[in-house]
mmCIF file of C-alpha atoms in Angstrom:
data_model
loop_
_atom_site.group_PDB
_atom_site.id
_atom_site.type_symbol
_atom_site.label_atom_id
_atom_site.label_comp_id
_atom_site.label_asym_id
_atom_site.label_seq_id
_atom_site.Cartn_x
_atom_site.Cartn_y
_atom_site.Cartn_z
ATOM 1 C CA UNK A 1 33.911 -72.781 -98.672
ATOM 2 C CA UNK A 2 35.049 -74.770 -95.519
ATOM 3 C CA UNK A 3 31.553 -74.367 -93.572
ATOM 4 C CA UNK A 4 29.985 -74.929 -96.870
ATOM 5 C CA UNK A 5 31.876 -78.301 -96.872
ATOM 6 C CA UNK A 6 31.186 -79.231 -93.561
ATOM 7 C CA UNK A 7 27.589 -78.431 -93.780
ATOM 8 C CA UNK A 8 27.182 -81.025 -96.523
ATOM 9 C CA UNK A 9 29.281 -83.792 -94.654
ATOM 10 C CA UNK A 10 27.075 -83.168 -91.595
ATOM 11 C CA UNK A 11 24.012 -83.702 -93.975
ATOM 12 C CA UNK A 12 25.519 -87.135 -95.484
ATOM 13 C CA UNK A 13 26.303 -88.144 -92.650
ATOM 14 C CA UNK A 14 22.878 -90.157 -91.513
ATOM 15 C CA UNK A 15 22.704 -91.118 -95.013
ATOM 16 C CA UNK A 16 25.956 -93.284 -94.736
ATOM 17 C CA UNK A 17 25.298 -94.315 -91.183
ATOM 18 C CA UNK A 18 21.611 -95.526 -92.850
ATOM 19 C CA UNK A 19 23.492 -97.211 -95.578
ATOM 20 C CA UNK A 20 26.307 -98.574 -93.193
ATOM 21 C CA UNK A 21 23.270 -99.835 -91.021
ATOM 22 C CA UNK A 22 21.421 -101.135 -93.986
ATOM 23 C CA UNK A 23 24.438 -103.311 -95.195
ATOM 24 C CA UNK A 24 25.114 -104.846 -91.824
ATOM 25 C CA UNK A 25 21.596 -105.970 -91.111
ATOM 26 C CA UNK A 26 21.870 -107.365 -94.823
ATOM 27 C CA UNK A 27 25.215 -109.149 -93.939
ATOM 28 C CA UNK A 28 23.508 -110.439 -90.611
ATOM 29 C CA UNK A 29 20.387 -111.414 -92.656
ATOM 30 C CA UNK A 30 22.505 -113.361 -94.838
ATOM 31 C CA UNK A 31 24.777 -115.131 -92.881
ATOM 32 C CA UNK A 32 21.393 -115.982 -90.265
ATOM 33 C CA UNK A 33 19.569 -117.567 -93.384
ATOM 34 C CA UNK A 34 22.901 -119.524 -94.381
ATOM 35 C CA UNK A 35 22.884 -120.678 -90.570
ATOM 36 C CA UNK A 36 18.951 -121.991 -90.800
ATOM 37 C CA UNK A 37 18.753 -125.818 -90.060
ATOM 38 C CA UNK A 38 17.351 -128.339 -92.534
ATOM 39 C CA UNK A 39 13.447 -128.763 -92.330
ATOM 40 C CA UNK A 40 11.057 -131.836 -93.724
ATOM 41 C CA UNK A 41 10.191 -129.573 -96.424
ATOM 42 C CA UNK A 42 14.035 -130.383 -97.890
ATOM 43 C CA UNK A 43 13.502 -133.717 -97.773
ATOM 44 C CA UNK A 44 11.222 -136.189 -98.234
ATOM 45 C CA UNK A 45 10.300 -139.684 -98.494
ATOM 46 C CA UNK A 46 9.374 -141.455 -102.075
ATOM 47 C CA UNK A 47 9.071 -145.398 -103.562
ATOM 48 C CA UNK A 48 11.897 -145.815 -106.234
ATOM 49 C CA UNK A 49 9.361 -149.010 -106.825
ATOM 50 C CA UNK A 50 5.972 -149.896 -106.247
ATOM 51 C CA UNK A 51 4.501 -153.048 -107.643
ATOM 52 C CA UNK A 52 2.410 -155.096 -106.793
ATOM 53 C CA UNK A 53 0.626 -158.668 -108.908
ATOM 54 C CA UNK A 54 -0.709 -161.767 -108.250
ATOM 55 C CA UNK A 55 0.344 -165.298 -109.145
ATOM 56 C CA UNK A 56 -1.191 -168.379 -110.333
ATOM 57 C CA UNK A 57 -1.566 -170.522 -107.475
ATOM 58 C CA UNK A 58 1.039 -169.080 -105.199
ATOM 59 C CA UNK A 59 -0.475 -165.836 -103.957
ATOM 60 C CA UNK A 60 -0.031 -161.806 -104.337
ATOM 61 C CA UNK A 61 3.292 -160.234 -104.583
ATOM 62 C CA UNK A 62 4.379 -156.910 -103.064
ATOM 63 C CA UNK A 63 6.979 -154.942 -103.832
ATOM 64 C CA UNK A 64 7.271 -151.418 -101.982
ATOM 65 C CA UNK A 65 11.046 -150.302 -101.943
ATOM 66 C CA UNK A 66 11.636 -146.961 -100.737
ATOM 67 C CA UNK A 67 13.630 -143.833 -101.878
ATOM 68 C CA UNK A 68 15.467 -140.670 -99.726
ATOM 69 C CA UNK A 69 14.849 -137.483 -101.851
ATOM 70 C CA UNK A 70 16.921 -134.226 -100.813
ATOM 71 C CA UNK A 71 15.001 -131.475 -102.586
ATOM 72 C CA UNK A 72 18.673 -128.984 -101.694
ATOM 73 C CA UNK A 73 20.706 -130.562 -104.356
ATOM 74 C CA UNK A 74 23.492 -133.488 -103.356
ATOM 75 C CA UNK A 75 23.218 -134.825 -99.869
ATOM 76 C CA UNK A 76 25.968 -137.248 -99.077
ATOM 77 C CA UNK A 77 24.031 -138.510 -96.390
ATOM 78 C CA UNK A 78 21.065 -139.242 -98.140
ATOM 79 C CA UNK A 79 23.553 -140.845 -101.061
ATOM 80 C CA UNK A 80 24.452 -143.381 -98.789
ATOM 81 C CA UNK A 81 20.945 -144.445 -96.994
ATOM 82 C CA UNK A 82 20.170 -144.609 -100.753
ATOM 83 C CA UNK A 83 22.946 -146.951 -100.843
ATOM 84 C CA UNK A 84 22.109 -148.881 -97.829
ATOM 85 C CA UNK A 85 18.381 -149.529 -99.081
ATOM 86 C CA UNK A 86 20.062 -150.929 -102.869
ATOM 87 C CA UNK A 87 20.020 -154.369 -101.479
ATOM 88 C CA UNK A 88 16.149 -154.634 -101.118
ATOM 89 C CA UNK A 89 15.960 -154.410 -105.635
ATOM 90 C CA UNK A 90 17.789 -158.265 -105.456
ATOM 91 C CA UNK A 91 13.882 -159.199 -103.966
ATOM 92 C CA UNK A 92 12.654 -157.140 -106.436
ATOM 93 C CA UNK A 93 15.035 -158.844 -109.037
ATOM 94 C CA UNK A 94 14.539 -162.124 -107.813
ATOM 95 C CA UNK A 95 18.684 -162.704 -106.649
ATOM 96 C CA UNK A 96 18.140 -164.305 -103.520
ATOM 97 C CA UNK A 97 17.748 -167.909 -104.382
ATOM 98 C CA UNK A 98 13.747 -167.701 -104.234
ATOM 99 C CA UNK A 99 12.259 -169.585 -107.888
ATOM 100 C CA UNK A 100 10.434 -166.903 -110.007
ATOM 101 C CA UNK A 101 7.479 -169.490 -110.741
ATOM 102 C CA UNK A 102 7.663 -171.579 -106.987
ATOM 103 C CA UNK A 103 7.670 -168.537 -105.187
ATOM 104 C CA UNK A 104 6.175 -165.242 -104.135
ATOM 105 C CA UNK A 105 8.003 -162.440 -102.357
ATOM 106 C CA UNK A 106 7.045 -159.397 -100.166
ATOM 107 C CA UNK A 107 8.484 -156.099 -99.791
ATOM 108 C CA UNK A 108 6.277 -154.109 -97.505
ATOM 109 C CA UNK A 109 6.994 -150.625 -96.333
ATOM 110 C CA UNK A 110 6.218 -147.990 -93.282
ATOM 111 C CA UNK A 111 7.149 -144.729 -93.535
ATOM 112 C CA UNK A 112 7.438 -142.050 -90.740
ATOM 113 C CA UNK A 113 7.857 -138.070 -91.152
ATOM 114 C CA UNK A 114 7.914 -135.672 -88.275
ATOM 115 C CA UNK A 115 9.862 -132.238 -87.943
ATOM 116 C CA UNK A 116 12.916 -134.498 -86.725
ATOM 117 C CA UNK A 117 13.316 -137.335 -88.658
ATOM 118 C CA UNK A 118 12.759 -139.076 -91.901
ATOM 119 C CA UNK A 119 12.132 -143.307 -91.035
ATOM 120 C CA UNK A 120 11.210 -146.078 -93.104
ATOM 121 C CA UNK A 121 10.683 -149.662 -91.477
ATOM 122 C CA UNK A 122 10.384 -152.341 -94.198
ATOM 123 C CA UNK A 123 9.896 -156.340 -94.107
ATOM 124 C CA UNK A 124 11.333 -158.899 -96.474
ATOM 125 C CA UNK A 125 9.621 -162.156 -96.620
ATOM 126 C CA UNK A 126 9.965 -165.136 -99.021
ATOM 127 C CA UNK A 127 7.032 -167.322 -99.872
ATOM 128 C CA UNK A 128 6.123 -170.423 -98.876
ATOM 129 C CA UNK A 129 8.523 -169.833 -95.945
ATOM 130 C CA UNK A 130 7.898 -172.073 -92.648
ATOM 131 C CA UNK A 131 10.293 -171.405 -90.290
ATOM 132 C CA UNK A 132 11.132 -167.789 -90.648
ATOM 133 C CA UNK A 133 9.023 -164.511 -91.178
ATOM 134 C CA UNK A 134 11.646 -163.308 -92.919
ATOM 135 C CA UNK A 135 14.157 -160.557 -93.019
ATOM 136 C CA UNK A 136 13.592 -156.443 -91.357
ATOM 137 C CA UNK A 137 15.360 -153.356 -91.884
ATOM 138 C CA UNK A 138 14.953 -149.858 -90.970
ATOM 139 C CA UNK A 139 16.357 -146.487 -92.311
ATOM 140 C CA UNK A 140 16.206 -143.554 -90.297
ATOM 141 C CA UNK A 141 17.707 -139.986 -91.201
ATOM 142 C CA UNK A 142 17.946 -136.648 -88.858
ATOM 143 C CA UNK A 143 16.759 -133.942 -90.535
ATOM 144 C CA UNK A 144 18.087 -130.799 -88.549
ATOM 145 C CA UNK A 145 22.029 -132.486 -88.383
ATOM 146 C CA UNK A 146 21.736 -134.370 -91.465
ATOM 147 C CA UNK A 147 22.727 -137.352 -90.891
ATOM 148 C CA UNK A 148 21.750 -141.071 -90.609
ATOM 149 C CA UNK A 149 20.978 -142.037 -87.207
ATOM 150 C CA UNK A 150 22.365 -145.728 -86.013
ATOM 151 C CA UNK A 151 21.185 -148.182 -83.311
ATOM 152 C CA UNK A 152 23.993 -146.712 -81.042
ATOM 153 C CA UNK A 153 22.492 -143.089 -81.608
ATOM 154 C CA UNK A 154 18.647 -145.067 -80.450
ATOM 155 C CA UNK A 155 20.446 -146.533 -77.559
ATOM 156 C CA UNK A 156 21.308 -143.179 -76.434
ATOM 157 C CA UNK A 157 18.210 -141.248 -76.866
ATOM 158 C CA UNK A 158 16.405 -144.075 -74.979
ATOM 159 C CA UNK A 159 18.818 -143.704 -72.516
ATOM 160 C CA UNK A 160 20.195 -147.254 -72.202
ATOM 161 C CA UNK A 161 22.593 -149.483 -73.422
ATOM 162 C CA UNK A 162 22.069 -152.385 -75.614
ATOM 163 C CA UNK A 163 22.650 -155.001 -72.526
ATOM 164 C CA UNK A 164 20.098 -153.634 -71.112
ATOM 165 C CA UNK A 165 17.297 -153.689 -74.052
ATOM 166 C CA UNK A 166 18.311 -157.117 -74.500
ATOM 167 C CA UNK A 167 17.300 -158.336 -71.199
ATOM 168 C CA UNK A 168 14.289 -156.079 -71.006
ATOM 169 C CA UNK A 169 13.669 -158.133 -74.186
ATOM 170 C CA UNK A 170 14.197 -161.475 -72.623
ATOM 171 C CA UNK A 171 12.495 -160.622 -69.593
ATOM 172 C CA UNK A 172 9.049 -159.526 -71.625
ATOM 173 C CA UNK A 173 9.435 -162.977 -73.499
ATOM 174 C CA UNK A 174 9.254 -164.788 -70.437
ATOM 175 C CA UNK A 175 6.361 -162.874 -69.207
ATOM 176 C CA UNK A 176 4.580 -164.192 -72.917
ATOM 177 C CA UNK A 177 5.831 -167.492 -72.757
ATOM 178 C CA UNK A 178 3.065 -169.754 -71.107
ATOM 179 C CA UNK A 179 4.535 -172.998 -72.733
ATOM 180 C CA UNK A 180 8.246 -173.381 -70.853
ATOM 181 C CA UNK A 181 9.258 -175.635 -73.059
ATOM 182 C CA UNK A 182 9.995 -173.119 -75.717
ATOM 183 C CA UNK A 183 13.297 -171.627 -75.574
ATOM 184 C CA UNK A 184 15.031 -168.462 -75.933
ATOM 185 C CA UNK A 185 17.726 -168.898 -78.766
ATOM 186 C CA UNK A 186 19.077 -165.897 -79.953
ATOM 187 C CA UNK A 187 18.214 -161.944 -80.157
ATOM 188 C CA UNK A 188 18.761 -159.914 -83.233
ATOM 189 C CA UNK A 189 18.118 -156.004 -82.352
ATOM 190 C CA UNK A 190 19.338 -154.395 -85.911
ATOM 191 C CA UNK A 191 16.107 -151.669 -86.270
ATOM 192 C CA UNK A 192 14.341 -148.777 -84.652
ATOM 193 C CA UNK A 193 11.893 -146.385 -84.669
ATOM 194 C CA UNK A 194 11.987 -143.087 -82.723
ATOM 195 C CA UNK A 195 8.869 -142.232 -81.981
ATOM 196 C CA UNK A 196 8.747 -138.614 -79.941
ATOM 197 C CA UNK A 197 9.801 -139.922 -76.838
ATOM 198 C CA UNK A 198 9.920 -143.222 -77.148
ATOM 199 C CA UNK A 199 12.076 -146.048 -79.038
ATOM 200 C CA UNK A 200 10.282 -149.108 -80.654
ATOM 201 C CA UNK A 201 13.192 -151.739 -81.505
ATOM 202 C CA UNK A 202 12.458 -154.156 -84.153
ATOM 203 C CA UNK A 203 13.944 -157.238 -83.708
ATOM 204 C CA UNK A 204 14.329 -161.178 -84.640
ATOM 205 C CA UNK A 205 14.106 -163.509 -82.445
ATOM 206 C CA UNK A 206 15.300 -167.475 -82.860
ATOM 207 C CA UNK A 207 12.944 -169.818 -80.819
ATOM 208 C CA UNK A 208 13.304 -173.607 -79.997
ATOM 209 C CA UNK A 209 9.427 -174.805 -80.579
ATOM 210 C CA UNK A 210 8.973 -178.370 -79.308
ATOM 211 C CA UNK A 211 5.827 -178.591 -81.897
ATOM 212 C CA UNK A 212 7.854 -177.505 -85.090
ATOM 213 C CA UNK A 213 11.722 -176.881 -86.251
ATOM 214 C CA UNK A 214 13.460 -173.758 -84.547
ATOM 215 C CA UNK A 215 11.822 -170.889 -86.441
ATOM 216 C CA UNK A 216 12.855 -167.324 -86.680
ATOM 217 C CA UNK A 217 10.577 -164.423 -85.639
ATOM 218 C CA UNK A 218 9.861 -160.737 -85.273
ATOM 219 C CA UNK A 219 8.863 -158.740 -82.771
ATOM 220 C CA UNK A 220 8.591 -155.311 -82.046
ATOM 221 C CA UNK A 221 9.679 -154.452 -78.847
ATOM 222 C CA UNK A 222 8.289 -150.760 -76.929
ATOM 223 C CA UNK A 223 11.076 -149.844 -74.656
ATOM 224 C CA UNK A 224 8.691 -147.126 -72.961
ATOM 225 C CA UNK A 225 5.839 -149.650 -72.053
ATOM 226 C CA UNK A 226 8.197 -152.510 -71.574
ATOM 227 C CA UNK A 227 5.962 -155.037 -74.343
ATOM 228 C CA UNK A 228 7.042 -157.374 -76.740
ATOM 229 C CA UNK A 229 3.947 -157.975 -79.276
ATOM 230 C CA UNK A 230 4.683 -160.493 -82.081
ATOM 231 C CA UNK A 231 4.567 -159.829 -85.788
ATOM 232 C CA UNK A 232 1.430 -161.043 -87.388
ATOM 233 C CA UNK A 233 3.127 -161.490 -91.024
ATOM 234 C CA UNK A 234 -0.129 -159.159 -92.673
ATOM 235 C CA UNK A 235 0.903 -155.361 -90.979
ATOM 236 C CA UNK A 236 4.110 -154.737 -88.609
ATOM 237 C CA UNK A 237 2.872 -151.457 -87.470
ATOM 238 C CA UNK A 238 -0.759 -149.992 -86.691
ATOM 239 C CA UNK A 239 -2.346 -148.496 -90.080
ATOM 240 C CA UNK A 240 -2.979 -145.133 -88.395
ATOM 241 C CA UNK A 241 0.443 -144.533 -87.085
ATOM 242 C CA UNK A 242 3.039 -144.293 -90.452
ATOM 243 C CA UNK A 243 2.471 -141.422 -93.031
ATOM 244 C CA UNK A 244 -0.520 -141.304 -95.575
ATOM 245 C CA UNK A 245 1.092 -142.198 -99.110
ATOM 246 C CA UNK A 246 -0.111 -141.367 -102.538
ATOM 247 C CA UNK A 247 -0.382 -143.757 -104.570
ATOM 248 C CA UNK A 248 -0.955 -145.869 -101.102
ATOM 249 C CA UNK A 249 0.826 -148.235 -99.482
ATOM 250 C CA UNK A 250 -0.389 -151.890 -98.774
ATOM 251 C CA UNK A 251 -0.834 -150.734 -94.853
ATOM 252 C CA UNK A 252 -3.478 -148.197 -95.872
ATOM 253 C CA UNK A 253 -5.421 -151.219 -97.773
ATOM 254 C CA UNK A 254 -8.974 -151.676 -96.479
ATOM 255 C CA UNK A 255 -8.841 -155.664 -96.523
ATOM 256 C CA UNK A 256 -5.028 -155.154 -94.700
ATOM 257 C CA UNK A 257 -6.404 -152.583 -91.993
ATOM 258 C CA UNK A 258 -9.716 -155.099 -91.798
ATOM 259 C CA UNK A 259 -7.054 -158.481 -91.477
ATOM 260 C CA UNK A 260 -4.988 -156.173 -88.788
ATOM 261 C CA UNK A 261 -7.834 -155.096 -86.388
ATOM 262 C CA UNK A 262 -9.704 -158.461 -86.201
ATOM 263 C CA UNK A 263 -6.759 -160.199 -86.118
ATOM 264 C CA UNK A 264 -5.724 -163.067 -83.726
ATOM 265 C CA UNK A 265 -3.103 -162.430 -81.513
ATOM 266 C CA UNK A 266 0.333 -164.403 -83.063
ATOM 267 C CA UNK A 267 1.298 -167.277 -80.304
ATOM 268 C CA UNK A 268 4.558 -168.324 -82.006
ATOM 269 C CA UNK A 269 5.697 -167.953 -78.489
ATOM 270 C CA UNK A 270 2.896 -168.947 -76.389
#
């Protein structure tokens, strides 16, 4: 009866060392899937509103507000870039001051998805407006850590602090400036763009014109090539370069791309 019995535990026994196996690998499985980072398919970019019209006399209106969607349930992250972008529907609901039948307001928006990050750069811009292009922001999410990336966070990818992009700033608006009798008032560097391996900072800059009032601009300054180019007021950014939207955006226009590429260079600062 003994050998009987210990003929049948020696056959079990690859049989539990098989299901012993099989539960560990499933246990490693498990916790290795739990462990998987974040990828662009969990999140995604959207417009919570997309409108655009024209008015009588006063020109076309555009209205492209954008919208963090986490596909994974709650994101707290995401619930407060949401939060951060809520300030862009008082354009869109006509609370900043502007006159609903004097004026015309645009909202335009560029947005960027790679494996890394989630971006959206947008402009603000009141109309008729002659001494300011308006107001920028950008939002800008890391996928893999899930989280919402800040200047400080650009500064350090880019490998420098923000004294120094200032005066790489001021010393590429000296290099544009052919008339020296426009002056340098103030720098505004609130929004980026990582772009592989290289930061674009958006910024406004306050210049003393000697031909009109002080007038605020923006410019987009490439900290990899050192260049400052101007804002134009018709596209920030280079159609090709943010994503292709459905319904489109007012980038991927033919008459914008047409304005963009035949366009004269801005000489606010020349």
């Amino acid at each position: 009866m003994k050998k009987l019995l210990g003929l049948m535990l020696l056959m079990s026994l690859p049989l539990i060392l098989f299901t012993a196996y099989s539960k560990h690998e499933y246990l490693n499985s498990s916790v290795s899937s739990a462990q998987e980072a974040p990828t662009k398919d969990d999140v995604y970019i959207d417009m919570q509103i997309q409108k655009y019209g024209y008015k009588s006399n006063l020109g076309e209106e555009i209205f492209e507000i954008p919208l963090f969607v986490s596909k994974t349930g709650d994101n707290k992250e995401i619930n407060k870039l949401n939060d951060s972008i809520a300030p862009l529907l008082n354009y869109y609901n006509g609370n900043y001051g502007f006159k609903q039948d004097e004026d015309t307001c645009e909202v335009k928006s560029y947005p960027f998805t790679s494996d890394n990050y989630l971006q959206v750069i947008t402009t603000a811009t009141i109309y008729p407006n002659s001494n300011s292009q308006g107001e920028i922001f950008s939002y800008n999410y890391d996928i893999k850590n899930e989280k919402i990336l800040t200047l400080q966070d650009a500064y350090k990818k880019d490998k420098k602090t923000e004294t120094q992009v200032i005066n790489e700033i001021k010393t590429s608006f000296n290099k544009r400036r052919s008339n020296k009798k426009i002056k340098l008032l103030k720098i505004e560097v609130n929004c980026f763009l990582i772009d592989e391996d290289n930061i674009k900072y958006f910024i406004k800059i306050n210049i003393s014109n000697p031909k009109s009032k002080d007038i605020n601009i923006i410019c987009t300054y490439n900290s990899h090539e050192n260049s400052l180019e101007e804002y134009d007021g018709i596209c920030l950014i280079n159609p090709k370069q943010p994503d292709k939207f459905e319904p489109y955006l007012c980038y991927e226009r033919n008459d914008i791309k047409e304005k963009y590429y035949t366009k004269k260079e801005s000489n606010y600062i020349k």
